[in-house]
Every structure is written in C-alpha cells, then in structure tokens.
Coordinates of C-alpha atoms and ligand atoms in Angstrom, one line a residue:
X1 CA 15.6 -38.2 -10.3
X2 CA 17.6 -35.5 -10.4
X3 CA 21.6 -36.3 -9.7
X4 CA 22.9 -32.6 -9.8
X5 CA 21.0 -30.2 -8.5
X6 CA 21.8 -26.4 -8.1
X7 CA 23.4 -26.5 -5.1
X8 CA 25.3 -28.6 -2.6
X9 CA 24.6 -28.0 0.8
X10 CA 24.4 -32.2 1.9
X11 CA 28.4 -32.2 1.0
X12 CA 29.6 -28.7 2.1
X13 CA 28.3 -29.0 5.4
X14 CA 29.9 -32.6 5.4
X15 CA 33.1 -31.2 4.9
X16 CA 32.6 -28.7 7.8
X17 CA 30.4 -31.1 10.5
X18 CA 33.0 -31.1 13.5
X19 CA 33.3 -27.8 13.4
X20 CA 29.9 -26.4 12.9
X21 CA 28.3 -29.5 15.4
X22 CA 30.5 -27.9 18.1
X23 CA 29.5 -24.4 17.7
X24 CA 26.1 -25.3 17.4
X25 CA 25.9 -27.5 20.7
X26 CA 27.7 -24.2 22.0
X27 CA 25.0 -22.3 21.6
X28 CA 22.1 -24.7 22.8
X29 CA 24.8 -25.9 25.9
X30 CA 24.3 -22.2 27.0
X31 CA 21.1 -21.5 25.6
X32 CA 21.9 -18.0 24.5
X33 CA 19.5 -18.2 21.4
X34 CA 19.0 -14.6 21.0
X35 CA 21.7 -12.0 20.7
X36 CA 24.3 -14.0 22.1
X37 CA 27.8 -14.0 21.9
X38 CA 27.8 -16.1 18.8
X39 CA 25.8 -13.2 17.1
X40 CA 28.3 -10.6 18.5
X41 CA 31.3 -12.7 17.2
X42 CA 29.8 -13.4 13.9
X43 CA 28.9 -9.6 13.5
X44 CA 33.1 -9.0 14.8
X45 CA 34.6 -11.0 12.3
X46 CA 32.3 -10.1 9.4
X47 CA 33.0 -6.6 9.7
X48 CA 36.7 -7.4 9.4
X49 CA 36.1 -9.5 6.2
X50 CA 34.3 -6.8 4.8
X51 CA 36.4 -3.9 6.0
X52 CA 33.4 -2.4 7.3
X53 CA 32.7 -0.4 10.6
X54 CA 28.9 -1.4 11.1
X55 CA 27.5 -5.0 10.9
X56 CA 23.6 -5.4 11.7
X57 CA 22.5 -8.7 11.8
X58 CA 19.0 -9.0 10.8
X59 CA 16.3 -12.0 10.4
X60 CA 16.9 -12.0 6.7
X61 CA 17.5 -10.0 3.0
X62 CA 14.3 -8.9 2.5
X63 CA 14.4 -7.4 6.0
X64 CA 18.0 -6.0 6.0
X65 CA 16.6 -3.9 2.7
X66 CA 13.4 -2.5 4.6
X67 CA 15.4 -2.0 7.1
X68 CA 17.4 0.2 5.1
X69 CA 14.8 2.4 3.5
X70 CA 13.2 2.8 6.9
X71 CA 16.5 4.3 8.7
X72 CA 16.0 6.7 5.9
X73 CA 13.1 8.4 7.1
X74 CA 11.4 8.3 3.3
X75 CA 8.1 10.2 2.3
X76 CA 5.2 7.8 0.6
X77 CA 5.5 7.9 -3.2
X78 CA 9.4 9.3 -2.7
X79 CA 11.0 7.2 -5.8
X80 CA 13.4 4.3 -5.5
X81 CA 15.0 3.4 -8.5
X82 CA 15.8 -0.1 -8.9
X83 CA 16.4 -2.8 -11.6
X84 CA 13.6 -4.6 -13.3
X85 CA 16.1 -7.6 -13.6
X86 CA 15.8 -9.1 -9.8
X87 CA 14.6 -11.3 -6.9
X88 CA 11.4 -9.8 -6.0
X89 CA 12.7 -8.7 -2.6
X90 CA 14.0 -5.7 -3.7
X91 CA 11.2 -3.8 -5.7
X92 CA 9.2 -5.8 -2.9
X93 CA 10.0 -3.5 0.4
X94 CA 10.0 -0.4 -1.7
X95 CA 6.4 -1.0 -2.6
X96 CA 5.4 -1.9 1.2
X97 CA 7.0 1.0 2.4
X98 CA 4.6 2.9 -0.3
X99 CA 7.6 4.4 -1.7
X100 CA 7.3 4.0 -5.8
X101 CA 9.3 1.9 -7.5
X102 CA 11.0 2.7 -10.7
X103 CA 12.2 0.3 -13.0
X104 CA 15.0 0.8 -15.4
X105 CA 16.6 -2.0 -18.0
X106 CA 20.4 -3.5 -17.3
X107 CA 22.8 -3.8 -19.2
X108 CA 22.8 -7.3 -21.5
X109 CA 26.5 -8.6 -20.6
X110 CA 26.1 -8.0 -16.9
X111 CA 22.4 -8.1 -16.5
X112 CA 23.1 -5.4 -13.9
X113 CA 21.2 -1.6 -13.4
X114 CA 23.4 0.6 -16.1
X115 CA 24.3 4.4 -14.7
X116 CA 22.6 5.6 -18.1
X117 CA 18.9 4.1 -17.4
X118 CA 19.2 5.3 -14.0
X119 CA 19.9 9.1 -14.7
X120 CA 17.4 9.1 -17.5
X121 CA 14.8 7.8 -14.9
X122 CA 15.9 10.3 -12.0
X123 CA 13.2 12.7 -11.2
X124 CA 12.4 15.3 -8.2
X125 CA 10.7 12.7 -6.7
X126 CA 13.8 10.3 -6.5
X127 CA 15.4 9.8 -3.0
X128 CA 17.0 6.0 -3.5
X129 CA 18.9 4.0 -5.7
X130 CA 19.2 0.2 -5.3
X131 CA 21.5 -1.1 -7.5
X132 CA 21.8 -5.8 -6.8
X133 CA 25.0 -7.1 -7.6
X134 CA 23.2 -9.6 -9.5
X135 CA 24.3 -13.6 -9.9
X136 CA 28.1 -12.6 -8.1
X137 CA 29.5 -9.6 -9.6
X138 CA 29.1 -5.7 -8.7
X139 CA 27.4 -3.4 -10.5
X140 CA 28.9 -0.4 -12.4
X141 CA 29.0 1.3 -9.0
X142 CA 31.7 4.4 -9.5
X143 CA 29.0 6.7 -12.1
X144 CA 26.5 5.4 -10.2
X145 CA 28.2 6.9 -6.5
X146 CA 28.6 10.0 -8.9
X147 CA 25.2 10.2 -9.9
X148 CA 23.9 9.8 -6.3
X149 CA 26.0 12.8 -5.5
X150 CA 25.0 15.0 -7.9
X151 CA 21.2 14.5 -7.3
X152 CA 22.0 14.0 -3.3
X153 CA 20.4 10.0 -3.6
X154 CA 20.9 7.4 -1.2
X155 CA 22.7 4.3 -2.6
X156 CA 21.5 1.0 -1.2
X157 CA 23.3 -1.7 -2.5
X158 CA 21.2 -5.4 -2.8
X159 CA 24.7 -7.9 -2.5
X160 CA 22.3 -10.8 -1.5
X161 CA 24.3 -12.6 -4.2
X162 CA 27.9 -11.0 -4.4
X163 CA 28.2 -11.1 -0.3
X164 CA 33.0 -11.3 -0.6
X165 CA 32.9 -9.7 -4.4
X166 CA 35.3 -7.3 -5.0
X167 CA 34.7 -4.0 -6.5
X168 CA 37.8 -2.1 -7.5
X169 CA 37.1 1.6 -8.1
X170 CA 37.9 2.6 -11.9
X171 CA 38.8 6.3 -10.5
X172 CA 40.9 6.1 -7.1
X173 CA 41.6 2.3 -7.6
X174 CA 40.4 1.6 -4.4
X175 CA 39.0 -2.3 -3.9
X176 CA 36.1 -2.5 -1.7
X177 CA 33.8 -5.2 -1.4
X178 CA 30.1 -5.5 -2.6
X179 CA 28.1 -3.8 -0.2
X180 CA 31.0 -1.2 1.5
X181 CA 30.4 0.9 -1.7
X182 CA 27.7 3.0 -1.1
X183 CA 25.7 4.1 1.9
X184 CA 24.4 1.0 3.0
X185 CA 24.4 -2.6 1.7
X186 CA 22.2 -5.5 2.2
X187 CA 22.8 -8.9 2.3
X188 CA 21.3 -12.6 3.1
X189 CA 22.4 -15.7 4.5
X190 CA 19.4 -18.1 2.9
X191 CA 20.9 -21.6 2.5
X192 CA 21.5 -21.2 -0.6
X193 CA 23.6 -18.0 -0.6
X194 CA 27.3 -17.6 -1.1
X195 CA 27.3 -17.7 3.0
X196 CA 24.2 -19.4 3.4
X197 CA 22.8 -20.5 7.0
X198 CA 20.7 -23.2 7.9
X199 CA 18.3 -21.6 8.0
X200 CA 17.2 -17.4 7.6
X201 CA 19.5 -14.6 8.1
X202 CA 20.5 -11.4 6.9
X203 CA 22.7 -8.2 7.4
X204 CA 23.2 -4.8 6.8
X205 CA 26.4 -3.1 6.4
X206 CA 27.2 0.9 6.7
X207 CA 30.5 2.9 7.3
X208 CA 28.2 5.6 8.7
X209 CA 27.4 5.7 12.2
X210 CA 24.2 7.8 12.5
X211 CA 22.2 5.2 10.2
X212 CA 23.9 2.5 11.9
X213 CA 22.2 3.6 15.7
X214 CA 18.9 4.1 13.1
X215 CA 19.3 0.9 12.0
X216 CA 19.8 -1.1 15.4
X217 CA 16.8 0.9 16.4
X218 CA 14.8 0.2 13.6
X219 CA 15.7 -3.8 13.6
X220 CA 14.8 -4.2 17.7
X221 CA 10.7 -2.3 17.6
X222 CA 12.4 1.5 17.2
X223 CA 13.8 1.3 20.9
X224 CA 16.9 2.2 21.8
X225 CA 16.0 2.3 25.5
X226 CA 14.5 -0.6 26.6
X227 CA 10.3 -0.5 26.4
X228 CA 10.6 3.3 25.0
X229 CA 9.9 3.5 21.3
X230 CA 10.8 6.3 19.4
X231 CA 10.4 4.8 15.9
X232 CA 7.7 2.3 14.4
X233 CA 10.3 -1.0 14.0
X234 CA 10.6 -4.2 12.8
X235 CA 11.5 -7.3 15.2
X236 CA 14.8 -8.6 12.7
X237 CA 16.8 -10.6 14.4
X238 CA 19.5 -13.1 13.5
X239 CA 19.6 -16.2 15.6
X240 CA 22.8 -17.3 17.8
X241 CA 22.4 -20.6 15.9
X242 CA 22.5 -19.1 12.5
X243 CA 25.1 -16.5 13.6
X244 CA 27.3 -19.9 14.9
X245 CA 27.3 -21.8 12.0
X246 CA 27.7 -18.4 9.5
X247 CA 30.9 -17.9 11.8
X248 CA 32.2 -21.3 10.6
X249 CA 31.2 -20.6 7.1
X250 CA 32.9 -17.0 6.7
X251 CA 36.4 -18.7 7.1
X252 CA 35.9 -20.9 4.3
X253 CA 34.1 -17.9 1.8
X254 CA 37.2 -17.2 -0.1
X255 CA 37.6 -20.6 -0.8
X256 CA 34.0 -21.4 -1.6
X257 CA 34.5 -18.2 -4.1
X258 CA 37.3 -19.5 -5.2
X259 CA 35.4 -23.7 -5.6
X260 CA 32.6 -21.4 -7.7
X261 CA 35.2 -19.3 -10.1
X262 CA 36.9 -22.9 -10.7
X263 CA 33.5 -24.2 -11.8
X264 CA 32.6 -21.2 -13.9
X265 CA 35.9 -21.1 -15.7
X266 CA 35.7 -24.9 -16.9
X267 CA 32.0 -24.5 -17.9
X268 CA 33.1 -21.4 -20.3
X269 CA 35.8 -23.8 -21.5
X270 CA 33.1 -26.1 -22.7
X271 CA 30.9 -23.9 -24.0
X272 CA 33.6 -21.0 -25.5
X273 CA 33.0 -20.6 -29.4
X274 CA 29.2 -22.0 -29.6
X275 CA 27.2 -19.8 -31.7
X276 CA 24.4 -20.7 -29.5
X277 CA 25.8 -19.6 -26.1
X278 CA 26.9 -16.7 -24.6
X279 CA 28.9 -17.7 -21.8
X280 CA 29.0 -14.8 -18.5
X281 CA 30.7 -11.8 -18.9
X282 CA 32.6 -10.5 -15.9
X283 CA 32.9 -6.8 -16.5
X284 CA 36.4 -5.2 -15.6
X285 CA 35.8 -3.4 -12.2
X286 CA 34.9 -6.6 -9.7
X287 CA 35.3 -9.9 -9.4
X288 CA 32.6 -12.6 -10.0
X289 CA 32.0 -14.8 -7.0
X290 CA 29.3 -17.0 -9.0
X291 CA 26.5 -17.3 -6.9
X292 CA 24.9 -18.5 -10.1
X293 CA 26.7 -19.2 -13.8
X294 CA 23.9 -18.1 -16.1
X295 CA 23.8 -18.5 -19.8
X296 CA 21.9 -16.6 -22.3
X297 CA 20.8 -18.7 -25.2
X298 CA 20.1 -17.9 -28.8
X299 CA 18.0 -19.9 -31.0
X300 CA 17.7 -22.9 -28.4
X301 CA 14.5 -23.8 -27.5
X302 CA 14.6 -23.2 -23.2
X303 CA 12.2 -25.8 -22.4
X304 CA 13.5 -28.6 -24.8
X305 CA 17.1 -28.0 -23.1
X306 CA 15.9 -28.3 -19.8
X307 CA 13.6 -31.1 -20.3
X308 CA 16.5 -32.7 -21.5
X309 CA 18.6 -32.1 -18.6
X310 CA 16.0 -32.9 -16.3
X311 CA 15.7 -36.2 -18.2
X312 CA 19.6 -37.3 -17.5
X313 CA 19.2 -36.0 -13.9
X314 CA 20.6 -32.1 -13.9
X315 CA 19.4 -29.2 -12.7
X316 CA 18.6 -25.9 -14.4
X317 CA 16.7 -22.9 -13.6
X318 CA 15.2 -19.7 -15.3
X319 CA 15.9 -16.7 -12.8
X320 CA 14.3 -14.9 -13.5
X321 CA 11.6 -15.6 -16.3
X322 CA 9.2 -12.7 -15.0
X323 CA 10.6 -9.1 -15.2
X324 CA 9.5 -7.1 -12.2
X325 CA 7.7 -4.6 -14.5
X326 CA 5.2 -7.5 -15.9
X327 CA 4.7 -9.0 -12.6
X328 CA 0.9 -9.2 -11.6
X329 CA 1.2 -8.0 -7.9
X330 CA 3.7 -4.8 -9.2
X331 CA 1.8 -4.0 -12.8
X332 CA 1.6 -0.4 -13.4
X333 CA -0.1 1.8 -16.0
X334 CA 3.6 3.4 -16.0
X335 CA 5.4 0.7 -17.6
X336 CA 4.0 -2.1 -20.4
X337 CA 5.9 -5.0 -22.3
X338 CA 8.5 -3.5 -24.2
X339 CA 9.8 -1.0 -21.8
X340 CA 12.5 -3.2 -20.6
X341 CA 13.6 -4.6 -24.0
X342 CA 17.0 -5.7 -22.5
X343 CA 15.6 -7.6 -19.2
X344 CA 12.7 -8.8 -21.4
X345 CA 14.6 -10.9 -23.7
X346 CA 16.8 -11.9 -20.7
X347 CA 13.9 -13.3 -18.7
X348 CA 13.0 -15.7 -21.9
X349 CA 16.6 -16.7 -23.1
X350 CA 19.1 -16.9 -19.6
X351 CA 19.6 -20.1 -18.1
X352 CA 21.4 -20.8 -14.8
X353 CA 23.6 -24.4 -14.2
X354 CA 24.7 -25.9 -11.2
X355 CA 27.6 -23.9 -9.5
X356 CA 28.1 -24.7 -6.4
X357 CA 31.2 -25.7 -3.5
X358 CA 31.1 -29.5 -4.3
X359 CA 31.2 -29.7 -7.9
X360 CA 34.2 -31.2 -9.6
X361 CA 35.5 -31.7 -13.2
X362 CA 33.6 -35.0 -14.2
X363 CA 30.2 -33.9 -13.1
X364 CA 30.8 -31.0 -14.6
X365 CA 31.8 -32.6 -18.1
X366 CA 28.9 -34.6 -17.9
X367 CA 26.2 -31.7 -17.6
X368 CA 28.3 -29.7 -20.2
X369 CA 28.3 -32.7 -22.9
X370 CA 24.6 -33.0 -21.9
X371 CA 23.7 -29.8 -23.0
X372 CA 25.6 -29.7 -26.2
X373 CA 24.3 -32.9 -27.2
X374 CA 20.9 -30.8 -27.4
X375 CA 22.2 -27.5 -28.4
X376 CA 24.1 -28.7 -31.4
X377 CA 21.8 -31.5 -32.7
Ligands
PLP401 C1 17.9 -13.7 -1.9 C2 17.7 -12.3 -2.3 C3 17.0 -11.4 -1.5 C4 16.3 -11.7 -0.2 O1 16.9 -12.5 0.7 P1 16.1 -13.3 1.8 O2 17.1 -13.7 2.8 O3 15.6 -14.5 1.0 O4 15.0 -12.5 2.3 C5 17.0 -10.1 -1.9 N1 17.6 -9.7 -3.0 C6 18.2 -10.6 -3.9 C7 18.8 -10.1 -5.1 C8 18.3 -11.9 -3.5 O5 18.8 -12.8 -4.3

C-alpha cells in the first residue's frame, strides 16, 4: 500500500472545496460548457499572471504544441530541434506534423537542451527550436533567443512543467516567466501539473498578435468566420469546467510554488553531503517551481531503492527511463545508443520523490530516512 504517493490532489482540493464547488455549480447552473465566460475569465487573469498579451486555451499540452507548429505554416521534413530528455509530447507533434525531429543531449545539472548542442545541430533545414523547461526550472533561454536570431528560428517553449517559473534575463535583467520568453509557449493543466485541472487542459501563450489570430484559428477547425475554413484545424478546446476550477487554482500557484520549493529545500537538507546523491541544481537565471524533485544517483542500485520504498509505502518514479532517441516508435538510422551520452545515463540513474502541495516535515523525514537507510547500508 502505498502511503505517499507523487502527488496530492485528494488534500489540495480539500483545502480549496467551497471555493471550487461553487464555481463549478456555476458553470453547470448556467450550462455554458463550452467557451463560456469561465473560459474567458480564466484566459483574463492568466494573461495578467503571466504578463502576457495572448492566452489560448486549448484541450490540452500536446495540443497547445501542435498547435504551435501548425500557426507556423512549416514545410514536411523542415527540422525542429528539441531535447532528447522529455515527455514524449514534444518530439511527438513534431513527428505527426512530418516535420523531423532533431535530438540534441542537455546539460547534466539542469537536464535541460544546452545553447551548444543546439547550434552544433542547426542546419538549413532547421525552422524550430523547442526548448521544455524540464521538472520546474527554465532553460538557458537568453543564447538560445540569440541563436534563434541569428539563424531566423522560431522558439517554442514546452513550460508544461515550469507553468509561474521565473526566468530572469542574464543580459537586460529582465524577469519574465516560462513561456513569455520566446515566440510562443505551451503549457498543460493535466491533474498533475503545477496548475493542474480535473481533468485535460492546455494553453498557449504569445506576445505576438498575428500568430495569436493563427492560433485561435487553427484551435477552432481553421475558421475564423463561422463554417468558412481557411486552414486545416484542430478542434482544441478547453472546457468551462476546467477553465472554473483552474481560475481557483491560479490564485493559490504562488503558494503551491512556494509549498514545492519548501519541500525541495528540506529534502536537499537530508540528502546534502551523500556521496551517493546529487541533489537538484537550480541554475542561476530562473527560479525552480519543483514540479518534480529528481535525484541522480551514483552507485545505487535504482530498483533495490525503489523496491524498498515501495515496500514502506512511498512513491518514486523514473522520468524518464527511455531517451526519445532509443524509443521504438521515434528510432532513427540518424541517431544510435551513445549519441546522447548525457540524457543516456540520466534516463538509468535520476530518480523523482514526492513533491507536492500537501507534504509536510514528518512525511518528509520519513521518506528521506527511508532512502538513506538503503543508500548508505
Ligand atoms: C505533460 C507534458 C506535456 C503534455 O501535456 P498533456 O496536457 O498531457 O498533453 C508536454 N510536454 C511536457 C514536457 C509535459 O510534461
């Protein structure tokens, strides 16, 4: 039985049930399910937290990037560079748009695409980065803007997992948060996300308003005027439901940040000076919002350690023990095993903990003493 899993959601939403009852009966009392005003509010206030001019609500993460690389009116076989250290969403849509995607290593502190790989792997063919702001902090995003510039790329940031991270701007100083950086940025509200739903969801943000109108196009069947489609589309929607209880949920995401950053800092208490761990690394330029706390072991046998967890009732998990590069569906006669040296010893030594809204001192003392009983015996 396991006591502590990854996430929370039983107890958060406890703490929030009068408010988001209400606005859910709200929505079914009027039975504006679709593109109601809750979506319009929800799509208000985000683009206020984010500093953002454009909101587009979308069905979910894996739409709001497809969405993205269909406003930009790509060519099959253009090249999208991406990380092979990721969710599968994100090399996913590149290859169903039958764009190419090319795979470069990340950087072992922040597991996150590195400006280097990406220029080395920037060809004539190359139209798109997508860097993912992975586990809760931003990538290296200033050299990569740069880079984009000089070579006249889109940049499509993935901040499925850093949706309220901060990104401060090494050059003009400037803090902006994950996905307000480059052209567009994707995020999604799965349960489990920093602002998760209860259900599906997803957005896209953009400052610029020509891909914006694209993008509203392209998420309602590429018509702009009702029944007259211009564009093949997609039918993304986010639902008056999902937007209602996000709404609720966006007032309390700096303090959820805050709950996770709490959590992470007393795990690296507990684990600082172990030979055996290597605790996260934030690097200088954001902040970490935690949406997992993953450790990269040395000499620990993986499975034993989580075995044993799993024995005393605590959750673990491997993300991601497959690099994209080695996955069956994407294999490639480009890339073999060794390509990605970085991501590949990643994918066999990381290990993510609980981190999560509801988490408190004791429990956390309890999985921490757990896994040094095993690590140091
Ligand atoms: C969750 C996730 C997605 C996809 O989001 P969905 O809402 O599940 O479609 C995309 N990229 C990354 C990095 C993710 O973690």
């Amino acid at each position: 039985m396991i006591k502590y899993p990854m996430v929370d959601l039983v107890g958060q939403y406890k703490k929030i049930k009068p408010e988001v009852d209400e606005a859910v009966l709200q929505v079914m009392e009027t039975a504006s399910f679709v593109n109601g005003p809750a979506v319009k509010q929800f799509q208000e206030n985000l683009q206020n937290y984010l500093g953002v001019k454009h909101v587009i609500p979308c069905a979910n993460g894996t739409d709001a990037l497809q969405v993205a690389l269909m406003a930009l009116n790509l060519q099959p076989e253009d090249e999208v560079i991406t990380t092979s250290f990721t969710f599968i969403a994100t090399a996913e849509v590149i290859a169903l748009l039958r764009l190419t995607p090319v795979l470069v290593d990340v950087d072992p502190d922040t597991f996150n695409i590195t400006p280097e790989a990406i220029e080395k792997a920037i060809t004539p063919k190359t139209k798109a980065i997508i860097p993912v702001h992975l586990f809760g902090q931003c990538a290296d995003m200033h050299p990569i803007i740069q880079l984009a510039k000089k070579h006249n790329l889109h940049v499509i940031e993935d901040t499925a997992q850093a949706i309220g991270a901060d990104y401060t701007c090494v050059e003009s100083s400037k803090t902006m948060k994950a996905g307000t950086i480059g052209a567009i940025g994707c995020s999604s509200f799965f349960p489990s996300k920093n602002l998760g739903a209860f259900g599906d969801g997803g957005a896209i943000f953009t400052n610029n308003d020509d891909l914006a109108a694209q993008m509203r196009i392209v998420v309602n069947h590429g018509m702009a005027v009702r029944y007259y489609h211009n564009y093949v589309g997609v039918n993304s929607r986010l639902d008056s439901m999902q937007a209602a209880v996000l709404d609720i949920k966006l007032k309390h995401l700096d303090e959820y940040a805050k709950a996770r950053q709490e959590a992470a800092a007393h795990y690296n208490n507990a684990f600082a000076h172990n030979p055996k761990i290597k605790t996260p690394v934030t690097a200088p330029y954001t902040s970490h919002v935690f949406h997992q706390y993953t450790l990269v072991l040395r000499d620990v046998d993986r499975e034993g350690l989580m075995a044993h967890l799993a024995d005393k009732g605590i959750a673990s998990a491997v993300y991601y023990p497959v690099p994209l590069h080695l996955q069956k569906a994407y294999l490639d006669p480009r890339y073999k095993e060794g390509d990605f040296p970085v991501t590949e010893l990643l994918s066999k030594s990381v290990l993510s903990l609980p981190i999560h809204t509801e988490l408190t001192p004791e429990i956390q003392k309890e999985i921490a003493d757990t896994l040094l009983e095993y690590v140091n015996s």
